[in-house]
Amino acid sequence: MSPNTPGLHHVTAIAGDPQENADFYVGTLGLRFVKRTVNHDDTGTYHFYFGDGEGSPGTNITFFPWTEQGRQGRFGAGQTQTTAYGIPADSVDYWRDRLESKGVEFEAEERFDETVLRFADPDGIELELVTAPDAEFDATPWEDGPVPTDHQLRGFYGVTLAVDDYGPTEAILTDVLGYELEAEADGRRRYRSATGGPGSLLDLVETDAGRGQMGVGTVHHVAFEAESVEEQERWREAFADAGLAPSEVIDRTYFQSIYTREPGGVLFEMATTGPGFTADEDLAELGSRLTLPERLEDEREEIEAQLPEFDGPNVDSAGD
Ligand code: ZN
């Protein structure tokens, strides 16, 4: 029997220019830049993490900015269509004004009993800010951020995955991951993880766009939270029992990961809650320097020399 997951741990996507990416997520959306490292599997590429004041699990969107590889992705089946952050119910007007003042075009809609503001980041990755009357969020505010703490993003609300056909993905969600179908409307099926809470929603939509292609402007994978290494091992067994091909456990410094591709084509990760982003930096210093896993410290000079130009996120003063 599988353990339960509280829901999302992080979402990882492919960006283009690292400067534009960081300026948008910190300067516009007001997330904290919690980690500046490299892709451990490709050290010529940065790996950025943006999250709440502590980079809590369930708040982090992370990026590989591909400057050399450059290949544009194409959205389609087997991909994450949108990543949604929760906002307080009375913050909709604030966010309408802020997006407008930053020149971000958005569409507003009502979905289920929520107000949704939908827009794209500079690389075309679709994001939503969602308010729901009964949403509970436990994100840690970033006191020094450009967005007043009352209005800051409260961690993930959920993700929308696009698939050819609900069936195979739904089976993994419900039979293995323990999600339950909660609602269906307007060509969208909504599932909630067994333990509920923030970041516990996952929507499926069917698309006839054909198979997506990974590249700049697409989401690479979604990670669910495993609350311990023991649970993670049980997840590995549960995935294997379901006929999937989970990876070995990989140490990502800030959490441990296993990966498996679900039958609809989306790459799933199970990431442990800890040790978290203070594993190699003090809370006050998060994101201020390039951190490397110990095995790469000897190569720091070469790694720094080949990384693309990036000056840290540009942030206007609070209240701007
Ligand atoms: Zn990941």
PDB file of C-alpha atoms and ligand atoms in Angstrom:
ATOM      1  CA  MET A   1       0.000   0.000   0.000  1.00  0.00           C
ATOM      2  CA  SER A   2       1.292   3.445  -0.941  1.00  0.00           C
ATOM      3  CA  PRO A   3       1.934   6.146   1.628  1.00  0.00           C
ATOM      4  CA  ASN A   4       0.074   9.459   1.302  1.00  0.00           C
ATOM      5  CA  THR A   5       1.525  12.603  -0.206  1.00  0.00           C
ATOM      6  CA  PRO A   6       0.414  16.017   1.050  1.00  0.00           C
ATOM      7  CA  GLY A   7       0.726  17.226  -2.547  1.00  0.00           C
ATOM      8  CA  LEU A   8       3.201  19.184  -4.616  1.00  0.00           C
ATOM      9  CA  HIS A   9       6.802  19.678  -3.532  1.00  0.00           C
ATOM     10  CA  HIS A  10       8.137  21.723  -6.469  1.00  0.00           C
ATOM     11  CA  VAL A  11       7.682  22.362 -10.186  1.00  0.00           C
ATOM     12  CA  THR A  12      10.695  22.558 -12.520  1.00  0.00           C
ATOM     13  CA  ALA A  13      10.651  24.254 -15.918  1.00  0.00           C
ATOM     14  CA  ILE A  14      12.996  25.308 -18.705  1.00  0.00           C
ATOM     15  CA  ALA A  15      13.579  29.045 -19.056  1.00  0.00           C
ATOM     16  CA  GLY A  16      15.579  31.057 -21.576  1.00  0.00           C
ATOM     17  CA  ASP A  17      17.509  34.066 -20.301  1.00  0.00           C
ATOM     18  CA  PRO A  18      18.413  33.669 -16.591  1.00  0.00           C
ATOM     19  CA  GLN A  19      18.236  37.406 -15.892  1.00  0.00           C
ATOM     20  CA  GLU A  20      14.727  37.807 -17.317  1.00  0.00           C
ATOM     21  CA  ASN A  21      13.637  34.686 -15.483  1.00  0.00           C
ATOM     22  CA  ALA A  22      14.830  35.874 -12.064  1.00  0.00           C
ATOM     23  CA  ASP A  23      13.600  39.430 -12.622  1.00  0.00           C
ATOM     24  CA  PHE A  24      10.116  38.102 -13.335  1.00  0.00           C
ATOM     25  CA  TYR A  25       9.747  35.605 -10.502  1.00  0.00           C
ATOM     26  CA  VAL A  26      11.288  37.869  -7.863  1.00  0.00           C
ATOM     27  CA  GLY A  27      10.719  41.380  -9.216  1.00  0.00           C
ATOM     28  CA  THR A  28       7.189  40.854 -10.544  1.00  0.00           C
ATOM     29  CA  LEU A  29       5.739  37.896  -8.631  1.00  0.00           C
ATOM     30  CA  GLY A  30       7.594  38.660  -5.412  1.00  0.00           C
ATOM     31  CA  LEU A  31       8.858  35.143  -4.747  1.00  0.00           C
ATOM     32  CA  ARG A  32      12.122  34.869  -2.868  1.00  0.00           C
ATOM     33  CA  PHE A  33      15.224  33.735  -4.768  1.00  0.00           C
ATOM     34  CA  VAL A  34      16.026  30.883  -2.404  1.00  0.00           C
ATOM     35  CA  LYS A  35      18.765  29.042  -4.274  1.00  0.00           C
ATOM     36  CA  ARG A  36      21.286  29.767  -7.003  1.00  0.00           C
ATOM     37  CA  THR A  37      23.012  26.562  -8.015  1.00  0.00           C
ATOM     38  CA  VAL A  38      23.760  24.632 -11.194  1.00  0.00           C
ATOM     39  CA  ASN A  39      21.997  21.721 -12.796  1.00  0.00           C
ATOM     40  CA  HIS A  40      23.854  18.898 -11.048  1.00  0.00           C
ATOM     41  CA  ASP A  41      23.677  16.876 -14.275  1.00  0.00           C
ATOM     42  CA  ASP A  42      24.790  19.750 -16.551  1.00  0.00           C
ATOM     43  CA  THR A  43      26.986  22.226 -14.692  1.00  0.00           C
ATOM     44  CA  GLY A  44      27.024  24.787 -17.520  1.00  0.00           C
ATOM     45  CA  THR A  45      23.377  25.516 -16.735  1.00  0.00           C
ATOM     46  CA  TYR A  46      22.091  27.366 -13.708  1.00  0.00           C
ATOM     47  CA  HIS A  47      19.391  25.933 -11.512  1.00  0.00           C
ATOM     48  CA  PHE A  48      17.280  28.632  -9.854  1.00  0.00           C
ATOM     49  CA  TYR A  49      14.726  28.088  -7.100  1.00  0.00           C
ATOM     50  CA  PHE A  50      12.036  30.631  -6.199  1.00  0.00           C
ATOM     51  CA  GLY A  51       9.706  30.144  -3.250  1.00  0.00           C
ATOM     52  CA  ASP A  52       8.326  31.606  -0.054  1.00  0.00           C
ATOM     53  CA  GLY A  53      10.462  33.212   2.673  1.00  0.00           C
ATOM     54  CA  GLU A  54      12.087  29.881   3.544  1.00  0.00           C
ATOM     55  CA  GLY A  55      11.679  28.001   0.292  1.00  0.00           C
ATOM     56  CA  SER A  56       9.181  25.681   1.986  1.00  0.00           C
ATOM     57  CA  PRO A  57       8.160  22.523   0.125  1.00  0.00           C
ATOM     58  CA  GLY A  58       5.008  23.283  -1.844  1.00  0.00           C
ATOM     59  CA  THR A  59       6.084  26.824  -2.751  1.00  0.00           C
ATOM     60  CA  ASN A  60       9.088  26.372  -5.057  1.00  0.00           C
ATOM     61  CA  ILE A  61       9.124  26.820  -8.789  1.00  0.00           C
ATOM     62  CA  THR A  62      12.563  26.050 -10.176  1.00  0.00           C
ATOM     63  CA  PHE A  63      14.214  26.654 -13.544  1.00  0.00           C
ATOM     64  CA  PHE A  64      16.993  25.504 -15.775  1.00  0.00           C
ATOM     65  CA  PRO A  65      17.714  28.581 -17.928  1.00  0.00           C
ATOM     66  CA  TRP A  66      18.867  27.110 -21.237  1.00  0.00           C
ATOM     67  CA  THR A  67      21.055  29.686 -22.928  1.00  0.00           C
ATOM     68  CA  GLU A  68      23.359  27.359 -24.881  1.00  0.00           C
ATOM     69  CA  GLN A  69      20.920  24.580 -25.742  1.00  0.00           C
ATOM     70  CA  GLY A  70      18.302  27.206 -26.618  1.00  0.00           C
ATOM     71  CA  ARG A  71      15.771  24.828 -28.147  1.00  0.00           C
ATOM     72  CA  GLN A  72      12.206  26.108 -27.814  1.00  0.00           C
ATOM     73  CA  GLY A  73       9.751  23.632 -26.418  1.00  0.00           C
ATOM     74  CA  ARG A  74       6.283  22.997 -27.732  1.00  0.00           C
ATOM     75  CA  PHE A  75       3.302  22.591 -25.462  1.00  0.00           C
ATOM     76  CA  GLY A  76       1.286  19.409 -25.844  1.00  0.00           C
ATOM     77  CA  ALA A  77       0.129  16.190 -24.251  1.00  0.00           C
ATOM     78  CA  GLY A  78       2.344  14.801 -21.520  1.00  0.00           C
ATOM     79  CA  GLN A  79       3.128  18.221 -20.100  1.00  0.00           C
ATOM     80  CA  THR A  80       2.141  20.556 -17.316  1.00  0.00           C
ATOM     81  CA  GLN A  81      -0.124  23.193 -18.809  1.00  0.00           C
ATOM     82  CA  THR A  82      -0.329  25.612 -15.900  1.00  0.00           C
ATOM     83  CA  THR A  83       1.155  26.044 -12.467  1.00  0.00           C
ATOM     84  CA  ALA A  84      -1.170  27.789 -10.020  1.00  0.00           C
ATOM     85  CA  TYR A  85      -0.233  29.729  -6.902  1.00  0.00           C
ATOM     86  CA  GLY A  86      -2.779  30.566  -4.241  1.00  0.00           C
ATOM     87  CA  ILE A  87      -3.433  34.156  -3.241  1.00  0.00           C
ATOM     88  CA  PRO A  88      -5.589  35.503  -0.425  1.00  0.00           C
ATOM     89  CA  ALA A  89      -9.204  36.106  -1.387  1.00  0.00           C
ATOM     90  CA  ASP A  90      -8.896  39.876  -1.006  1.00  0.00           C
ATOM     91  CA  SER A  91      -5.685  40.163  -3.039  1.00  0.00           C
ATOM     92  CA  VAL A  92      -7.205  39.897  -6.517  1.00  0.00           C
ATOM     93  CA  ASP A  93      -7.336  43.668  -7.063  1.00  0.00           C
ATOM     94  CA  TYR A  94      -3.769  44.051  -5.844  1.00  0.00           C
ATOM     95  CA  TRP A  95      -2.578  41.442  -8.352  1.00  0.00           C
ATOM     96  CA  ARG A  96      -4.621  42.872 -11.220  1.00  0.00           C
ATOM     97  CA  ASP A  97      -2.980  46.243 -10.577  1.00  0.00           C
ATOM     98  CA  ARG A  98       0.493  44.792 -10.116  1.00  0.00           C
ATOM     99  CA  LEU A  99       0.419  42.684 -13.288  1.00  0.00           C
ATOM    100  CA  GLU A 100      -0.925  45.664 -15.243  1.00  0.00           C
ATOM    101  CA  SER A 101       1.746  47.989 -13.885  1.00  0.00           C
ATOM    102  CA  LYS A 102       4.437  45.451 -14.841  1.00  0.00           C
ATOM    103  CA  GLY A 103       3.053  45.085 -18.360  1.00  0.00           C
ATOM    104  CA  VAL A 104       1.953  41.462 -17.865  1.00  0.00           C
ATOM    105  CA  GLU A 105      -1.162  40.652 -19.890  1.00  0.00           C
ATOM    106  CA  PHE A 106      -3.607  38.420 -18.071  1.00  0.00           C
ATOM    107  CA  GLU A 107      -7.059  36.914 -18.394  1.00  0.00           C
ATOM    108  CA  ALA A 108      -9.453  36.639 -15.487  1.00  0.00           C
ATOM    109  CA  GLU A 109     -12.024  33.877 -15.140  1.00  0.00           C
ATOM    110  CA  GLU A 110     -14.181  32.095 -12.608  1.00  0.00           C
ATOM    111  CA  ARG A 111     -13.565  28.356 -12.283  1.00  0.00           C
ATOM    112  CA  PHE A 112     -15.320  26.107  -9.788  1.00  0.00           C
ATOM    113  CA  ASP A 113     -15.706  28.630  -6.925  1.00  0.00           C
ATOM    114  CA  GLU A 114     -12.427  30.426  -7.595  1.00  0.00           C
ATOM    115  CA  THR A 115     -11.229  33.576  -9.251  1.00  0.00           C
ATOM    116  CA  VAL A 116      -8.314  32.823 -11.580  1.00  0.00           C
ATOM    117  CA  LEU A 117      -5.812  35.286 -13.097  1.00  0.00           C
ATOM    118  CA  ARG A 118      -3.970  33.538 -15.923  1.00  0.00           C
ATOM    119  CA  PHE A 119      -0.814  34.838 -17.626  1.00  0.00           C
ATOM    120  CA  ALA A 120       2.511  33.680 -19.017  1.00  0.00           C
ATOM    121  CA  ASP A 121       6.044  34.264 -17.822  1.00  0.00           C
ATOM    122  CA  PRO A 122       8.661  35.790 -20.208  1.00  0.00           C
ATOM    123  CA  ASP A 123       9.280  32.355 -21.787  1.00  0.00           C
ATOM    124  CA  GLY A 124       5.615  31.519 -22.271  1.00  0.00           C
ATOM    125  CA  ILE A 125       5.169  29.256 -19.254  1.00  0.00           C
ATOM    126  CA  GLU A 126       1.543  29.504 -18.129  1.00  0.00           C
ATOM    127  CA  LEU A 127       0.872  30.545 -14.565  1.00  0.00           C
ATOM    128  CA  GLU A 128      -2.254  31.233 -12.542  1.00  0.00           C
ATOM    129  CA  LEU A 129      -3.019  33.088  -9.366  1.00  0.00           C
ATOM    130  CA  VAL A 130      -6.049  31.498  -7.780  1.00  0.00           C
ATOM    131  CA  THR A 131      -8.227  32.548  -4.926  1.00  0.00           C
ATOM    132  CA  ALA A 132     -10.698  30.243  -3.248  1.00  0.00           C
ATOM    133  CA  PRO A 133     -12.880  31.149  -0.259  1.00  0.00           C
ATOM    134  CA  ASP A 134     -11.886  28.124   1.783  1.00  0.00           C
ATOM    135  CA  ALA A 135      -8.249  27.867   0.810  1.00  0.00           C
ATOM    136  CA  GLU A 136      -5.801  27.530   3.651  1.00  0.00           C
ATOM    137  CA  PHE A 137      -2.197  28.413   3.064  1.00  0.00           C
ATOM    138  CA  ASP A 138       0.746  28.111   5.366  1.00  0.00           C
ATOM    139  CA  ALA A 139       3.534  29.754   3.334  1.00  0.00           C
ATOM    140  CA  THR A 140       6.149  31.761   5.203  1.00  0.00           C
ATOM    141  CA  PRO A 141       6.155  35.423   4.140  1.00  0.00           C
ATOM    142  CA  TRP A 142       9.301  37.029   2.762  1.00  0.00           C
ATOM    143  CA  GLU A 143       9.581  40.142   4.903  1.00  0.00           C
ATOM    144  CA  ASP A 144      12.035  41.900   2.559  1.00  0.00           C
ATOM    145  CA  GLY A 145      10.169  41.149  -0.659  1.00  0.00           C
ATOM    146  CA  PRO A 146       8.748  43.658  -3.139  1.00  0.00           C
ATOM    147  CA  VAL A 147       5.165  42.455  -2.515  1.00  0.00           C
ATOM    148  CA  PRO A 148       3.536  43.338   0.829  1.00  0.00           C
ATOM    149  CA  THR A 149       3.290  40.165   2.935  1.00  0.00           C
ATOM    150  CA  ASP A 150      -0.549  40.389   2.976  1.00  0.00           C
ATOM    151  CA  HIS A 151      -0.602  39.861  -0.777  1.00  0.00           C
ATOM    152  CA  GLN A 152       2.310  37.487  -1.317  1.00  0.00           C
ATOM    153  CA  LEU A 153       1.815  34.207  -3.173  1.00  0.00           C
ATOM    154  CA  ARG A 154       0.888  31.524  -0.656  1.00  0.00           C
ATOM    155  CA  GLY A 155       2.505  28.504  -2.251  1.00  0.00           C
ATOM    156  CA  PHE A 156       1.092  26.196  -4.871  1.00  0.00           C
ATOM    157  CA  TYR A 157      -2.622  25.862  -5.330  1.00  0.00           C
ATOM    158  CA  GLY A 158      -2.208  23.097  -7.880  1.00  0.00           C
ATOM    159  CA  VAL A 159      -1.077  22.177 -11.364  1.00  0.00           C
ATOM    160  CA  THR A 160      -2.961  21.365 -14.536  1.00  0.00           C
ATOM    161  CA  LEU A 161      -1.561  18.472 -16.557  1.00  0.00           C
ATOM    162  CA  ALA A 162      -2.480  18.010 -20.209  1.00  0.00           C
ATOM    163  CA  VAL A 163      -2.866  14.465 -21.521  1.00  0.00           C
ATOM    164  CA  ASP A 164      -4.234  12.703 -24.615  1.00  0.00           C
ATOM    165  CA  ASP A 165      -6.640  10.700 -22.543  1.00  0.00           C
ATOM    166  CA  TYR A 166      -7.631  10.919 -18.874  1.00  0.00           C
ATOM    167  CA  GLY A 167      -7.564   7.181 -18.259  1.00  0.00           C
ATOM    168  CA  PRO A 168      -3.937   6.106 -17.798  1.00  0.00           C
ATOM    169  CA  THR A 169      -2.876   9.196 -15.819  1.00  0.00           C
ATOM    170  CA  GLU A 170      -6.016   9.099 -13.706  1.00  0.00           C
ATOM    171  CA  ALA A 171      -5.253   5.486 -12.788  1.00  0.00           C
ATOM    172  CA  ILE A 172      -1.803   6.438 -11.466  1.00  0.00           C
ATOM    173  CA  LEU A 173      -3.179   9.435  -9.589  1.00  0.00           C
ATOM    174  CA  THR A 174      -5.948   7.544  -7.871  1.00  0.00           C
ATOM    175  CA  ASP A 175      -4.580   3.994  -7.546  1.00  0.00           C
ATOM    176  CA  VAL A 176      -0.977   4.855  -6.683  1.00  0.00           C
ATOM    177  CA  LEU A 177      -0.698   8.489  -5.548  1.00  0.00           C
ATOM    178  CA  GLY A 178      -3.925   8.376  -3.539  1.00  0.00           C
ATOM    179  CA  TYR A 179      -5.620  11.350  -5.215  1.00  0.00           C
ATOM    180  CA  GLU A 180      -9.410  11.399  -5.399  1.00  0.00           C
ATOM    181  CA  LEU A 181     -11.603  12.848  -8.116  1.00  0.00           C
ATOM    182  CA  GLU A 182     -13.276  15.845  -6.518  1.00  0.00           C
ATOM    183  CA  ALA A 183     -14.992  17.731  -9.336  1.00  0.00           C
ATOM    184  CA  GLU A 184     -15.420  17.819 -13.080  1.00  0.00           C
ATOM    185  CA  ALA A 185     -16.485  20.799 -15.194  1.00  0.00           C
ATOM    186  CA  ASP A 186     -15.659  22.515 -18.483  1.00  0.00           C
ATOM    187  CA  GLY A 187     -13.388  19.754 -19.732  1.00  0.00           C
ATOM    188  CA  ARG A 188     -11.392  19.612 -16.534  1.00  0.00           C
ATOM    189  CA  ARG A 189     -11.150  16.904 -13.900  1.00  0.00           C
ATOM    190  CA  ARG A 190      -9.986  17.946 -10.455  1.00  0.00           C
ATOM    191  CA  TYR A 191      -8.279  15.632  -7.987  1.00  0.00           C
ATOM    192  CA  ARG A 192      -7.163  16.187  -4.411  1.00  0.00           C
ATOM    193  CA  SER A 193      -4.464  14.336  -2.507  1.00  0.00           C
ATOM    194  CA  ALA A 194      -5.637  12.123   0.332  1.00  0.00           C
ATOM    195  CA  THR A 195      -4.263  14.371   3.055  1.00  0.00           C
ATOM    196  CA  GLY A 196      -5.424  17.637   1.459  1.00  0.00           C
ATOM    197  CA  GLY A 197      -3.943  20.989   2.420  1.00  0.00           C
ATOM    198  CA  PRO A 198      -2.022  23.508   0.312  1.00  0.00           C
ATOM    199  CA  GLY A 199      -0.748  22.324  -3.058  1.00  0.00           C
ATOM    200  CA  SER A 200      -2.945  19.247  -2.914  1.00  0.00           C
ATOM    201  CA  LEU A 201      -4.954  19.894  -6.090  1.00  0.00           C
ATOM    202  CA  LEU A 202      -4.194  18.485  -9.491  1.00  0.00           C
ATOM    203  CA  ASP A 203      -6.312  19.075 -12.575  1.00  0.00           C
ATOM    204  CA  LEU A 204      -6.277  17.010 -15.744  1.00  0.00           C
ATOM    205  CA  VAL A 205      -7.353  18.315 -19.121  1.00  0.00           C
ATOM    206  CA  GLU A 206      -7.429  16.396 -22.368  1.00  0.00           C
ATOM    207  CA  THR A 207      -5.683  18.002 -25.302  1.00  0.00           C
ATOM    208  CA  ASP A 208      -5.568  17.124 -28.984  1.00  0.00           C
ATOM    209  CA  ALA A 209      -2.417  19.220 -29.441  1.00  0.00           C
ATOM    210  CA  GLY A 210      -0.312  16.095 -29.941  1.00  0.00           C
ATOM    211  CA  ARG A 211       2.691  15.130 -27.873  1.00  0.00           C
ATOM    212  CA  GLY A 212       4.537  18.131 -26.404  1.00  0.00           C
ATOM    213  CA  GLN A 213       8.228  18.670 -26.867  1.00  0.00           C
ATOM    214  CA  MET A 214      10.476  19.614 -23.975  1.00  0.00           C
ATOM    215  CA  GLY A 215      12.430  22.850 -24.320  1.00  0.00           C
ATOM    216  CA  VAL A 216      12.444  26.524 -23.366  1.00  0.00           C
ATOM    217  CA  GLY A 217       8.997  27.596 -22.197  1.00  0.00           C
ATOM    218  CA  THR A 218       7.816  24.192 -20.994  1.00  0.00           C
ATOM    219  CA  VAL A 219       7.651  22.487 -17.625  1.00  0.00           C
ATOM    220  CA  HIS A 220      10.166  19.682 -17.181  1.00  0.00           C
ATOM    221  CA  HIS A 221       8.598  17.820 -14.247  1.00  0.00           C
ATOM    222  CA  VAL A 222       6.327  18.062 -11.238  1.00  0.00           C
ATOM    223  CA  ALA A 223       7.507  16.837  -7.860  1.00  0.00           C
ATOM    224  CA  PHE A 224       5.284  15.486  -5.117  1.00  0.00           C
ATOM    225  CA  GLU A 225       6.307  15.492  -1.489  1.00  0.00           C
ATOM    226  CA  ALA A 226       7.516  12.374   0.317  1.00  0.00           C
ATOM    227  CA  GLU A 227       7.614  13.094   4.021  1.00  0.00           C
ATOM    228  CA  SER A 228      10.631  10.872   4.755  1.00  0.00           C
ATOM    229  CA  VAL A 229      13.240   8.735   3.008  1.00  0.00           C
ATOM    230  CA  GLU A 230      11.358   5.656   4.227  1.00  0.00           C
ATOM    231  CA  GLU A 231       8.179   6.879   2.559  1.00  0.00           C
ATOM    232  CA  GLN A 232      10.142   7.644  -0.566  1.00  0.00           C
ATOM    233  CA  GLU A 233      11.329   4.049  -0.704  1.00  0.00           C
ATOM    234  CA  ARG A 234       7.729   2.888  -0.361  1.00  0.00           C
ATOM    235  CA  TRP A 235       6.807   5.158  -3.259  1.00  0.00           C
ATOM    236  CA  ARG A 236       9.512   3.546  -5.346  1.00  0.00           C
ATOM    237  CA  GLU A 237       8.029   0.147  -4.654  1.00  0.00           C
ATOM    238  CA  ALA A 238       4.503   1.393  -5.345  1.00  0.00           C
ATOM    239  CA  PHE A 239       5.567   2.841  -8.724  1.00  0.00           C
ATOM    240  CA  ALA A 240       7.349  -0.362  -9.655  1.00  0.00           C
ATOM    241  CA  ASP A 241       4.326  -2.448  -8.602  1.00  0.00           C
ATOM    242  CA  ALA A 242       2.177  -0.271 -10.878  1.00  0.00           C
ATOM    243  CA  GLY A 243       4.401  -1.137 -13.829  1.00  0.00           C
ATOM    244  CA  LEU A 244       6.291   2.172 -13.912  1.00  0.00           C
ATOM    245  CA  ALA A 245      10.080   2.433 -14.030  1.00  0.00           C
ATOM    246  CA  PRO A 246      11.191   4.581 -11.091  1.00  0.00           C
ATOM    247  CA  SER A 247      14.796   5.825 -10.956  1.00  0.00           C
ATOM    248  CA  GLU A 248      17.192   5.138  -8.135  1.00  0.00           C
ATOM    249  CA  VAL A 249      17.219   7.627  -5.254  1.00  0.00           C
ATOM    250  CA  ILE A 250      19.270  10.689  -6.232  1.00  0.00           C
ATOM    251  CA  ASP A 251      20.690  13.136  -3.694  1.00  0.00           C
ATOM    252  CA  ARG A 252      19.747  16.694  -4.748  1.00  0.00           C
ATOM    253  CA  THR A 253      21.387  18.269  -1.664  1.00  0.00           C
ATOM    254  CA  TYR A 254      18.141  20.012  -0.591  1.00  0.00           C
ATOM    255  CA  PHE A 255      16.024  16.878  -0.900  1.00  0.00           C
ATOM    256  CA  GLN A 256      16.302  13.348  -2.231  1.00  0.00           C
ATOM    257  CA  SER A 257      14.539  12.466  -5.435  1.00  0.00           C
ATOM    258  CA  ILE A 258      13.193   9.618  -7.454  1.00  0.00           C
ATOM    259  CA  TYR A 259      11.713  10.102 -10.905  1.00  0.00           C
ATOM    260  CA  THR A 260       9.234   8.171 -12.975  1.00  0.00           C
ATOM    261  CA  ARG A 261       7.332   8.961 -16.150  1.00  0.00           C
ATOM    262  CA  GLU A 262       3.605   8.364 -15.794  1.00  0.00           C
ATOM    263  CA  PRO A 263       1.816   6.735 -18.734  1.00  0.00           C
ATOM    264  CA  GLY A 264       0.370  10.045 -19.990  1.00  0.00           C
ATOM    265  CA  GLY A 265       3.941  11.273 -20.523  1.00  0.00           C
ATOM    266  CA  VAL A 266       4.413  13.641 -17.570  1.00  0.00           C
ATOM    267  CA  LEU A 267       7.648  13.223 -15.615  1.00  0.00           C
ATOM    268  CA  PHE A 268       6.827  12.804 -11.918  1.00  0.00           C
ATOM    269  CA  GLU A 269       9.299  13.172  -9.077  1.00  0.00           C
ATOM    270  CA  MET A 270       8.922  12.218  -5.417  1.00  0.00           C
ATOM    271  CA  ALA A 271      11.061  14.604  -3.357  1.00  0.00           C
ATOM    272  CA  THR A 272      11.645  14.395   0.367  1.00  0.00           C
ATOM    273  CA  THR A 273      10.504  17.240   2.624  1.00  0.00           C
ATOM    274  CA  GLY A 274      14.038  17.912   3.873  1.00  0.00           C
ATOM    275  CA  PRO A 275      16.786  18.775   4.496  1.00  0.00           C
ATOM    276  CA  GLY A 276      15.738  21.983   2.675  1.00  0.00           C
ATOM    277  CA  PHE A 277      17.554  25.075   1.464  1.00  0.00           C
ATOM    278  CA  THR A 278      19.371  25.851   4.699  1.00  0.00           C
ATOM    279  CA  ALA A 279      21.439  22.695   4.125  1.00  0.00           C
ATOM    280  CA  ASP A 280      24.267  24.855   2.742  1.00  0.00           C
ATOM    281  CA  GLU A 281      23.301  28.495   3.446  1.00  0.00           C
ATOM    282  CA  ASP A 282      21.902  30.466   6.362  1.00  0.00           C
ATOM    283  CA  LEU A 283      18.267  31.482   6.051  1.00  0.00           C
ATOM    284  CA  ALA A 284      19.203  35.158   5.738  1.00  0.00           C
ATOM    285  CA  GLU A 285      21.665  34.424   2.923  1.00  0.00           C
ATOM    286  CA  LEU A 286      19.529  32.164   0.725  1.00  0.00           C
ATOM    287  CA  GLY A 287      20.185  32.690  -2.976  1.00  0.00           C
ATOM    288  CA  SER A 288      22.953  35.241  -2.485  1.00  0.00           C
ATOM    289  CA  ARG A 289      25.790  33.075  -3.799  1.00  0.00           C
ATOM    290  CA  LEU A 290      26.371  30.164  -6.142  1.00  0.00           C
ATOM    291  CA  THR A 291      26.079  26.980  -4.094  1.00  0.00           C
ATOM    292  CA  LEU A 292      27.515  23.700  -5.348  1.00  0.00           C
ATOM    293  CA  PRO A 293      27.259  20.156  -4.065  1.00  0.00           C
ATOM    294  CA  GLU A 294      30.438  19.125  -2.292  1.00  0.00           C
ATOM    295  CA  ARG A 295      31.591  16.862  -5.129  1.00  0.00           C
ATOM    296  CA  LEU A 296      31.659  19.907  -7.473  1.00  0.00           C
ATOM    297  CA  GLU A 297      33.420  22.384  -5.139  1.00  0.00           C
ATOM    298  CA  ASP A 298      36.831  21.526  -6.641  1.00  0.00           C
ATOM    299  CA  GLU A 299      35.569  22.667 -10.022  1.00  0.00           C
ATOM    300  CA  ARG A 300      34.011  25.920  -8.763  1.00  0.00           C
ATOM    301  CA  GLU A 301      36.295  28.222 -10.743  1.00  0.00           C
ATOM    302  CA  GLU A 302      35.685  26.476 -14.082  1.00  0.00           C
ATOM    303  CA  ILE A 303      31.969  26.195 -13.402  1.00  0.00           C
ATOM    304  CA  GLU A 304      31.619  29.892 -12.553  1.00  0.00           C
ATOM    305  CA  ALA A 305      33.615  30.874 -15.639  1.00  0.00           C
ATOM    306  CA  GLN A 306      31.310  29.029 -18.042  1.00  0.00           C
ATOM    307  CA  LEU A 307      27.962  30.087 -16.561  1.00  0.00           C
ATOM    308  CA  PRO A 308      25.954  32.697 -18.470  1.00  0.00           C
ATOM    309  CA  GLU A 309      25.791  36.354 -17.441  1.00  0.00           C
ATOM    310  CA  PHE A 310      23.548  36.858 -14.406  1.00  0.00           C
ATOM    311  CA  ASP A 311      23.605  39.649 -11.812  1.00  0.00           C
ATOM    312  CA  GLY A 312      20.985  38.423  -9.350  1.00  0.00           C
ATOM    313  CA  PRO A 313      17.322  39.407  -9.547  1.00  0.00           C
ATOM    314  CA  ASN A 314      16.373  43.049 -10.028  1.00  0.00           C
ATOM    315  CA  VAL A 315      13.808  44.074  -7.431  1.00  0.00           C
ATOM    316  CA  ASP A 316      12.054  47.415  -7.168  1.00  0.00           C
ATOM    317  CA  SER A 317      11.582  48.772  -3.696  1.00  0.00           C
ATOM    318  CA  ALA A 318       8.625  47.528  -1.637  1.00  0.00           C
ATOM    319  CA  GLY A 319       5.272  49.020  -2.466  1.00  0.00           C
ATOM    320  CA  ASP A 320       6.280  49.862  -6.030  1.00  0.00           C
TER     321      ASP A 320
HETATM  322 ZN    ZN B   1      12.716  18.256  -9.355  1.00  0.00          ZN
END
